[in-house]
Amino acid sequence: MRAKTFVVISSLLGILLASNLLNSQAQQAITPMNEQRAFLEDEQNTIDIVKHYGPSVVAITVEAPAQNGVNLDDMMQQVPEQFRRFFQIPENMPQEPVQGSGSGFVIDDEGHIITNFHVVEETLEANSVDFIEGASITVNFPGHDDEELPVKVVGVNPSFDLALLVLENLEDLPSELAAIPLADSDQVQVGQKVIAIGNPFGFSSTVTTGIVSGLNRDQIPTIGNYGNASFIQTDAAINPGNSGGSL
């Protein structure tokens, strides 16, 4: 009985000694992680691009007055007569002002900003770049959320859903801003990596990544018919508010 007890105790001591030895060796082998080198090459590429061009992607806010009132008297004709006495019917109920948001990006050092036409459409007179009375468009640069900078529209192309804006005051353009160059779409290849920067759901400077999923897409029912426009398809997440942002 004593011999068996000795064997069991010796075995346990051997296991404990071996475990301590391995832990000691492991601790000696661990070195502090170099966080910069720990990034994958693709991750570092995304980080570098976002740091360089992210500050040039703006949040756009549009406001326009209501165009028409809602005539509740006409609407109440659909309500059974015995229930109409429970409602107070004003002669005319004004609609709420139009408010919307989107994204855009700076393309030069003259304060020009590209966005989608549908982002600013409600602020413009028909077939014009002039604001309707009481309408306005402002932009915010990342890190300057409390600074709403006025812009005006200098050109639109509804067929390609494009609008060109410019800062009313060029001195509002942040210094050392990297304008985002326009690429040659003829050189784009399926499978290439893409990075989308925008302001979906009101969250500023949101970044998503993906690939070029397809080229020369047209006649897309969900977004309408833009004539001869040819679209680049991507699987990068795009949500309301991303419109007009850079890809």
PDB file of C-alpha atoms in Angstrom, residues 14-238:
ATOM      1  CA  GLY A  14       6.290  14.804 -11.950  1.00  0.00           C
ATOM      2  CA  ILE A  15       3.253  16.273 -13.669  1.00  0.00           C
ATOM      3  CA  LEU A  16       3.411  19.418 -11.552  1.00  0.00           C
ATOM      4  CA  LEU A  17       7.127  19.872 -12.200  1.00  0.00           C
ATOM      5  CA  ALA A  18       6.669  19.376 -15.941  1.00  0.00           C
ATOM      6  CA  SER A  19       3.779  21.837 -15.976  1.00  0.00           C
ATOM      7  CA  ASN A  20       5.790  24.488 -14.125  1.00  0.00           C
ATOM      8  CA  LEU A  21       8.698  23.978 -16.498  1.00  0.00           C
ATOM      9  CA  LEU A  22       6.481  24.427 -19.572  1.00  0.00           C
ATOM     10  CA  ASN A  23       4.861  27.543 -18.101  1.00  0.00           C
ATOM     11  CA  SER A  24       8.260  29.001 -17.342  1.00  0.00           C
ATOM     12  CA  GLN A  25       9.467  28.343 -20.891  1.00  0.00           C
ATOM     13  CA  ALA A  26       6.269  29.804 -22.372  1.00  0.00           C
ATOM     14  CA  GLN A  27       6.608  32.963 -20.301  1.00  0.00           C
ATOM     15  CA  GLN A  28      10.159  33.387 -21.479  1.00  0.00           C
ATOM     16  CA  ALA A  29       9.075  32.932 -25.121  1.00  0.00           C
ATOM     17  CA  ILE A  30       6.290  35.583 -24.990  1.00  0.00           C
ATOM     18  CA  THR A  31       7.357  39.019 -26.195  1.00  0.00           C
ATOM     19  CA  PRO A  32       5.290  42.211 -26.292  1.00  0.00           C
ATOM     20  CA  MET A  33       3.113  42.397 -29.418  1.00  0.00           C
ATOM     21  CA  ASN A  34       4.047  44.944 -32.030  1.00  0.00           C
ATOM     22  CA  GLU A  35       0.578  46.268 -32.772  1.00  0.00           C
ATOM     23  CA  GLN A  36       1.645  47.882 -36.040  1.00  0.00           C
ATOM     24  CA  ARG A  37       3.056  44.615 -37.380  1.00  0.00           C
ATOM     25  CA  ALA A  38       0.081  42.669 -36.053  1.00  0.00           C
ATOM     26  CA  PHE A  39      -2.214  44.219 -38.686  1.00  0.00           C
ATOM     27  CA  LEU A  40      -2.708  42.196 -41.812  1.00  0.00           C
ATOM     28  CA  GLU A  41      -1.509  43.903 -44.972  1.00  0.00           C
ATOM     29  CA  ASP A  42      -5.092  44.350 -46.200  1.00  0.00           C
ATOM     30  CA  GLU A  43      -6.180  45.804 -42.861  1.00  0.00           C
ATOM     31  CA  GLN A  44      -3.341  48.309 -42.891  1.00  0.00           C
ATOM     32  CA  ASN A  45      -4.243  49.277 -46.449  1.00  0.00           C
ATOM     33  CA  THR A  46      -7.839  50.030 -45.388  1.00  0.00           C
ATOM     34  CA  ILE A  47      -6.674  52.002 -42.350  1.00  0.00           C
ATOM     35  CA  ASP A  48      -4.274  54.086 -44.442  1.00  0.00           C
ATOM     36  CA  ILE A  49      -6.892  54.924 -47.083  1.00  0.00           C
ATOM     37  CA  VAL A  50      -9.526  55.871 -44.495  1.00  0.00           C
ATOM     38  CA  LYS A  51      -7.075  58.099 -42.616  1.00  0.00           C
ATOM     39  CA  HIS A  52      -6.000  59.801 -45.848  1.00  0.00           C
ATOM     40  CA  TYR A  53      -9.361  60.307 -47.576  1.00  0.00           C
ATOM     41  CA  GLY A  54     -11.934  59.948 -44.774  1.00  0.00           C
ATOM     42  CA  PRO A  55     -11.701  63.620 -43.717  1.00  0.00           C
ATOM     43  CA  SER A  56     -12.805  64.623 -47.236  1.00  0.00           C
ATOM     44  CA  VAL A  57     -16.161  62.791 -47.030  1.00  0.00           C
ATOM     45  CA  VAL A  58     -18.845  65.169 -45.763  1.00  0.00           C
ATOM     46  CA  ALA A  59     -22.278  64.723 -44.238  1.00  0.00           C
ATOM     47  CA  ILE A  60     -24.952  66.625 -46.174  1.00  0.00           C
ATOM     48  CA  THR A  61     -28.121  68.043 -44.628  1.00  0.00           C
ATOM     49  CA  VAL A  62     -30.942  69.370 -46.802  1.00  0.00           C
ATOM     50  CA  GLU A  63     -33.977  71.362 -45.753  1.00  0.00           C
ATOM     51  CA  ALA A  64     -36.894  72.548 -47.872  1.00  0.00           C
ATOM     52  CA  PRO A  65     -40.258  74.071 -46.998  1.00  0.00           C
ATOM     53  CA  ALA A  66     -43.454  72.110 -47.426  1.00  0.00           C
ATOM     54  CA  GLN A  67     -44.832  72.442 -50.939  1.00  0.00           C
ATOM     55  CA  ASN A  68     -48.489  71.683 -50.330  1.00  0.00           C
ATOM     56  CA  GLY A  69     -50.920  71.512 -47.435  1.00  0.00           C
ATOM     57  CA  VAL A  70     -53.059  68.501 -46.611  1.00  0.00           C
ATOM     58  CA  ASN A  71     -56.784  69.213 -46.925  1.00  0.00           C
ATOM     59  CA  LEU A  72     -58.297  67.256 -44.059  1.00  0.00           C
ATOM     60  CA  ASP A  73     -61.817  68.264 -45.021  1.00  0.00           C
ATOM     61  CA  ASP A  74     -61.546  66.171 -48.171  1.00  0.00           C
ATOM     62  CA  MET A  75     -59.995  63.328 -46.206  1.00  0.00           C
ATOM     63  CA  MET A  76     -62.755  63.376 -43.579  1.00  0.00           C
ATOM     64  CA  GLN A  77     -65.415  62.733 -46.221  1.00  0.00           C
ATOM     65  CA  GLN A  78     -64.251  59.139 -45.996  1.00  0.00           C
ATOM     66  CA  VAL A  79     -65.153  59.014 -42.282  1.00  0.00           C
ATOM     67  CA  PRO A  80     -68.756  57.960 -41.427  1.00  0.00           C
ATOM     68  CA  GLU A  81     -70.831  61.028 -40.556  1.00  0.00           C
ATOM     69  CA  GLN A  82     -71.725  59.838 -37.038  1.00  0.00           C
ATOM     70  CA  PHE A  83     -68.034  59.893 -36.105  1.00  0.00           C
ATOM     71  CA  ARG A  84     -67.055  63.232 -37.622  1.00  0.00           C
ATOM     72  CA  ARG A  85     -68.165  65.194 -34.531  1.00  0.00           C
ATOM     73  CA  PHE A  86     -65.287  63.610 -32.611  1.00  0.00           C
ATOM     74  CA  PHE A  87     -62.735  65.359 -34.846  1.00  0.00           C
ATOM     75  CA  GLN A  88     -61.698  68.968 -35.028  1.00  0.00           C
ATOM     76  CA  ILE A  89     -61.076  69.639 -38.708  1.00  0.00           C
ATOM     77  CA  PRO A  90     -58.798  72.580 -39.512  1.00  0.00           C
ATOM     78  CA  GLU A  91     -59.247  74.084 -42.940  1.00  0.00           C
ATOM     79  CA  ASN A  92     -55.706  73.175 -43.917  1.00  0.00           C
ATOM     80  CA  MET A  93     -52.931  71.312 -42.135  1.00  0.00           C
ATOM     81  CA  PRO A  94     -49.463  72.260 -43.394  1.00  0.00           C
ATOM     82  CA  GLN A  95     -46.979  69.516 -44.101  1.00  0.00           C
ATOM     83  CA  GLU A  96     -43.743  69.274 -42.193  1.00  0.00           C
ATOM     84  CA  PRO A  97     -40.706  70.790 -43.918  1.00  0.00           C
ATOM     85  CA  VAL A  98     -38.660  68.368 -45.983  1.00  0.00           C
ATOM     86  CA  GLN A  99     -35.497  67.259 -44.188  1.00  0.00           C
ATOM     87  CA  GLY A 100     -32.974  64.806 -45.516  1.00  0.00           C
ATOM     88  CA  SER A 101     -29.364  63.768 -45.366  1.00  0.00           C
ATOM     89  CA  GLY A 102     -26.693  62.116 -47.432  1.00  0.00           C
ATOM     90  CA  SER A 103     -22.997  62.117 -48.142  1.00  0.00           C
ATOM     91  CA  GLY A 104     -20.579  63.790 -50.520  1.00  0.00           C
ATOM     92  CA  PHE A 105     -16.849  64.113 -51.092  1.00  0.00           C
ATOM     93  CA  VAL A 106     -14.418  66.914 -51.891  1.00  0.00           C
ATOM     94  CA  ILE A 107     -12.828  66.626 -55.337  1.00  0.00           C
ATOM     95  CA  ASP A 108     -10.507  69.654 -55.475  1.00  0.00           C
ATOM     96  CA  ASP A 109      -9.026  72.526 -53.490  1.00  0.00           C
ATOM     97  CA  GLU A 110     -11.718  74.916 -54.745  1.00  0.00           C
ATOM     98  CA  GLY A 111     -14.348  73.510 -52.394  1.00  0.00           C
ATOM     99  CA  HIS A 112     -16.270  71.453 -54.975  1.00  0.00           C
ATOM    100  CA  ILE A 113     -18.201  68.476 -53.617  1.00  0.00           C
ATOM    101  CA  ILE A 114     -19.860  65.638 -55.533  1.00  0.00           C
ATOM    102  CA  THR A 115     -23.040  63.974 -54.301  1.00  0.00           C
ATOM    103  CA  ASN A 116     -26.151  62.291 -55.727  1.00  0.00           C
ATOM    104  CA  PHE A 117     -28.839  64.396 -57.392  1.00  0.00           C
ATOM    105  CA  HIS A 118     -31.588  62.696 -55.403  1.00  0.00           C
ATOM    106  CA  VAL A 119     -29.956  63.910 -52.169  1.00  0.00           C
ATOM    107  CA  VAL A 120     -30.490  67.577 -53.086  1.00  0.00           C
ATOM    108  CA  GLU A 121     -33.389  67.349 -55.543  1.00  0.00           C
ATOM    109  CA  GLU A 122     -36.086  68.535 -53.101  1.00  0.00           C
ATOM    110  CA  THR A 123     -34.271  71.846 -52.559  1.00  0.00           C
ATOM    111  CA  LEU A 124     -34.137  72.899 -56.222  1.00  0.00           C
ATOM    112  CA  GLU A 125     -36.445  74.631 -58.639  1.00  0.00           C
ATOM    113  CA  ALA A 126     -37.516  72.406 -61.535  1.00  0.00           C
ATOM    114  CA  ASN A 127     -34.834  72.183 -64.251  1.00  0.00           C
ATOM    115  CA  SER A 128     -32.598  74.561 -62.319  1.00  0.00           C
ATOM    116  CA  VAL A 129     -29.752  74.712 -59.810  1.00  0.00           C
ATOM    117  CA  ASP A 130     -31.481  77.518 -57.902  1.00  0.00           C
ATOM    118  CA  PHE A 131     -32.927  76.843 -54.464  1.00  0.00           C
ATOM    119  CA  ILE A 132     -36.654  77.045 -53.977  1.00  0.00           C
ATOM    120  CA  GLU A 133     -37.555  79.769 -51.502  1.00  0.00           C
ATOM    121  CA  GLY A 134     -36.609  78.787 -47.957  1.00  0.00           C
ATOM    122  CA  ALA A 135     -34.479  75.772 -48.964  1.00  0.00           C
ATOM    123  CA  SER A 136     -30.870  75.217 -47.915  1.00  0.00           C
ATOM    124  CA  ILE A 137     -28.041  72.680 -48.036  1.00  0.00           C
ATOM    125  CA  THR A 138     -25.248  72.459 -45.485  1.00  0.00           C
ATOM    126  CA  VAL A 139     -22.289  70.133 -45.027  1.00  0.00           C
ATOM    127  CA  ASN A 140     -20.297  68.939 -42.031  1.00  0.00           C
ATOM    128  CA  PHE A 141     -16.713  67.764 -42.174  1.00  0.00           C
ATOM    129  CA  PRO A 142     -15.629  64.851 -39.948  1.00  0.00           C
ATOM    130  CA  GLY A 143     -14.533  66.135 -36.573  1.00  0.00           C
ATOM    131  CA  HIS A 144     -16.470  69.376 -37.112  1.00  0.00           C
ATOM    132  CA  ASP A 145     -20.009  68.135 -36.500  1.00  0.00           C
ATOM    133  CA  ASP A 146     -21.120  71.420 -34.933  1.00  0.00           C
ATOM    134  CA  GLU A 147     -20.076  73.465 -37.990  1.00  0.00           C
ATOM    135  CA  GLU A 148     -22.850  73.499 -40.596  1.00  0.00           C
ATOM    136  CA  LEU A 149     -21.282  75.044 -43.672  1.00  0.00           C
ATOM    137  CA  PRO A 150     -23.554  76.434 -46.420  1.00  0.00           C
ATOM    138  CA  VAL A 151     -23.120  75.213 -49.988  1.00  0.00           C
ATOM    139  CA  LYS A 152     -24.795  75.964 -53.282  1.00  0.00           C
ATOM    140  CA  VAL A 153     -25.499  73.746 -56.266  1.00  0.00           C
ATOM    141  CA  VAL A 154     -23.512  74.575 -59.411  1.00  0.00           C
ATOM    142  CA  GLY A 155     -24.474  71.650 -61.624  1.00  0.00           C
ATOM    143  CA  VAL A 156     -26.720  68.593 -61.838  1.00  0.00           C
ATOM    144  CA  ASN A 157     -27.159  65.592 -64.108  1.00  0.00           C
ATOM    145  CA  PRO A 158     -30.372  63.783 -63.167  1.00  0.00           C
ATOM    146  CA  SER A 159     -29.753  61.119 -65.835  1.00  0.00           C
ATOM    147  CA  PHE A 160     -26.675  59.980 -63.927  1.00  0.00           C
ATOM    148  CA  ASP A 161     -27.998  60.989 -60.475  1.00  0.00           C
ATOM    149  CA  LEU A 162     -25.147  63.440 -59.940  1.00  0.00           C
ATOM    150  CA  ALA A 163     -24.936  66.894 -58.397  1.00  0.00           C
ATOM    151  CA  LEU A 164     -21.968  69.219 -57.981  1.00  0.00           C
ATOM    152  CA  LEU A 165     -21.889  71.494 -54.941  1.00  0.00           C
ATOM    153  CA  VAL A 166     -19.454  74.185 -53.860  1.00  0.00           C
ATOM    154  CA  LEU A 167     -18.786  75.772 -50.480  1.00  0.00           C
ATOM    155  CA  GLU A 168     -20.157  79.302 -50.326  1.00  0.00           C
ATOM    156  CA  ASN A 169     -17.046  80.327 -48.394  1.00  0.00           C
ATOM    157  CA  LEU A 170     -13.836  78.711 -49.606  1.00  0.00           C
ATOM    158  CA  GLU A 171     -12.133  79.580 -46.303  1.00  0.00           C
ATOM    159  CA  ASP A 172     -14.445  77.008 -44.682  1.00  0.00           C
ATOM    160  CA  LEU A 173     -12.494  74.236 -46.424  1.00  0.00           C
ATOM    161  CA  PRO A 174     -10.330  72.531 -43.762  1.00  0.00           C
ATOM    162  CA  SER A 175      -6.619  72.928 -44.344  1.00  0.00           C
ATOM    163  CA  GLU A 176      -4.472  69.986 -45.492  1.00  0.00           C
ATOM    164  CA  LEU A 177      -7.492  68.165 -46.879  1.00  0.00           C
ATOM    165  CA  ALA A 178      -6.789  65.418 -49.417  1.00  0.00           C
ATOM    166  CA  ALA A 179      -9.192  65.855 -52.329  1.00  0.00           C
ATOM    167  CA  ILE A 180     -10.488  62.509 -53.590  1.00  0.00           C
ATOM    168  CA  PRO A 181      -9.525  61.915 -57.249  1.00  0.00           C
ATOM    169  CA  LEU A 182     -12.012  60.414 -59.686  1.00  0.00           C
ATOM    170  CA  ALA A 183     -10.948  57.005 -60.974  1.00  0.00           C
ATOM    171  CA  ASP A 184     -11.068  55.639 -64.511  1.00  0.00           C
ATOM    172  CA  SER A 185     -14.033  53.258 -64.393  1.00  0.00           C
ATOM    173  CA  ASP A 186     -12.777  51.500 -67.538  1.00  0.00           C
ATOM    174  CA  GLN A 187      -9.880  50.153 -65.476  1.00  0.00           C
ATOM    175  CA  VAL A 188     -12.039  48.633 -62.729  1.00  0.00           C
ATOM    176  CA  GLN A 189     -12.000  44.829 -62.530  1.00  0.00           C
ATOM    177  CA  VAL A 190     -14.406  42.379 -60.910  1.00  0.00           C
ATOM    178  CA  GLY A 191     -12.937  41.149 -57.634  1.00  0.00           C
ATOM    179  CA  GLN A 192     -11.124  44.364 -56.755  1.00  0.00           C
ATOM    180  CA  LYS A 193     -11.422  45.597 -53.197  1.00  0.00           C
ATOM    181  CA  VAL A 194     -13.623  48.623 -52.524  1.00  0.00           C
ATOM    182  CA  ILE A 195     -14.046  50.876 -49.500  1.00  0.00           C
ATOM    183  CA  ALA A 196     -17.258  52.861 -48.987  1.00  0.00           C
ATOM    184  CA  ILE A 197     -17.177  55.909 -46.717  1.00  0.00           C
ATOM    185  CA  GLY A 198     -20.379  57.754 -45.841  1.00  0.00           C
ATOM    186  CA  ASN A 199     -22.941  58.679 -43.211  1.00  0.00           C
ATOM    187  CA  PRO A 200     -25.631  55.967 -43.090  1.00  0.00           C
ATOM    188  CA  PHE A 201     -28.493  56.416 -40.603  1.00  0.00           C
ATOM    189  CA  GLY A 202     -26.867  59.634 -39.386  1.00  0.00           C
ATOM    190  CA  PHE A 203     -23.702  57.912 -38.155  1.00  0.00           C
ATOM    191  CA  SER A 204     -20.851  60.044 -39.448  1.00  0.00           C
ATOM    192  CA  SER A 205     -17.723  58.679 -41.120  1.00  0.00           C
ATOM    193  CA  THR A 206     -18.869  55.068 -41.378  1.00  0.00           C
ATOM    194  CA  VAL A 207     -16.620  52.695 -43.318  1.00  0.00           C
ATOM    195  CA  THR A 208     -17.591  49.431 -45.037  1.00  0.00           C
ATOM    196  CA  THR A 209     -15.570  47.222 -47.345  1.00  0.00           C
ATOM    197  CA  GLY A 210     -16.262  44.685 -50.062  1.00  0.00           C
ATOM    198  CA  ILE A 211     -15.363  43.859 -53.637  1.00  0.00           C
ATOM    199  CA  VAL A 212     -16.448  44.818 -57.121  1.00  0.00           C
ATOM    200  CA  SER A 213     -19.178  42.248 -57.728  1.00  0.00           C
ATOM    201  CA  GLY A 214     -20.056  43.152 -61.305  1.00  0.00           C
ATOM    202  CA  LEU A 215     -19.624  45.730 -64.060  1.00  0.00           C
ATOM    203  CA  ASN A 216     -21.808  47.395 -66.676  1.00  0.00           C
ATOM    204  CA  ARG A 217     -25.055  46.911 -64.768  1.00  0.00           C
ATOM    205  CA  ASP A 218     -28.018  48.868 -66.119  1.00  0.00           C
ATOM    206  CA  GLN A 219     -31.813  48.979 -65.978  1.00  0.00           C
ATOM    207  CA  ILE A 220     -31.929  48.272 -62.228  1.00  0.00           C
ATOM    208  CA  PRO A 221     -35.638  48.281 -61.265  1.00  0.00           C
ATOM    209  CA  THR A 222     -35.129  49.146 -57.599  1.00  0.00           C
ATOM    210  CA  ILE A 223     -33.393  52.454 -58.313  1.00  0.00           C
ATOM    211  CA  GLY A 224     -35.053  53.500 -61.533  1.00  0.00           C
ATOM    212  CA  ASN A 225     -33.824  53.948 -65.062  1.00  0.00           C
ATOM    213  CA  TYR A 226     -30.907  56.333 -65.520  1.00  0.00           C
ATOM    214  CA  GLY A 227     -30.749  56.151 -69.305  1.00  0.00           C
ATOM    215  CA  ASN A 228     -27.298  55.202 -70.504  1.00  0.00           C
ATOM    216  CA  ALA A 229     -25.764  55.018 -67.033  1.00  0.00           C
ATOM    217  CA  SER A 230     -23.652  51.935 -66.397  1.00  0.00           C
ATOM    218  CA  PHE A 231     -23.317  50.828 -62.789  1.00  0.00           C
ATOM    219  CA  ILE A 232     -20.568  49.132 -60.805  1.00  0.00           C
ATOM    220  CA  GLN A 233     -22.077  46.492 -58.514  1.00  0.00           C
ATOM    221  CA  THR A 234     -20.536  45.964 -55.070  1.00  0.00           C
ATOM    222  CA  ASP A 235     -21.271  43.900 -51.985  1.00  0.00           C
ATOM    223  CA  ALA A 236     -19.995  46.619 -49.621  1.00  0.00           C
ATOM    224  CA  ALA A 237     -22.803  47.577 -47.226  1.00  0.00           C
ATOM    225  CA  ILE A 238     -24.678  50.648 -48.521  1.00  0.00           C
TER     226      ILE A 238
END
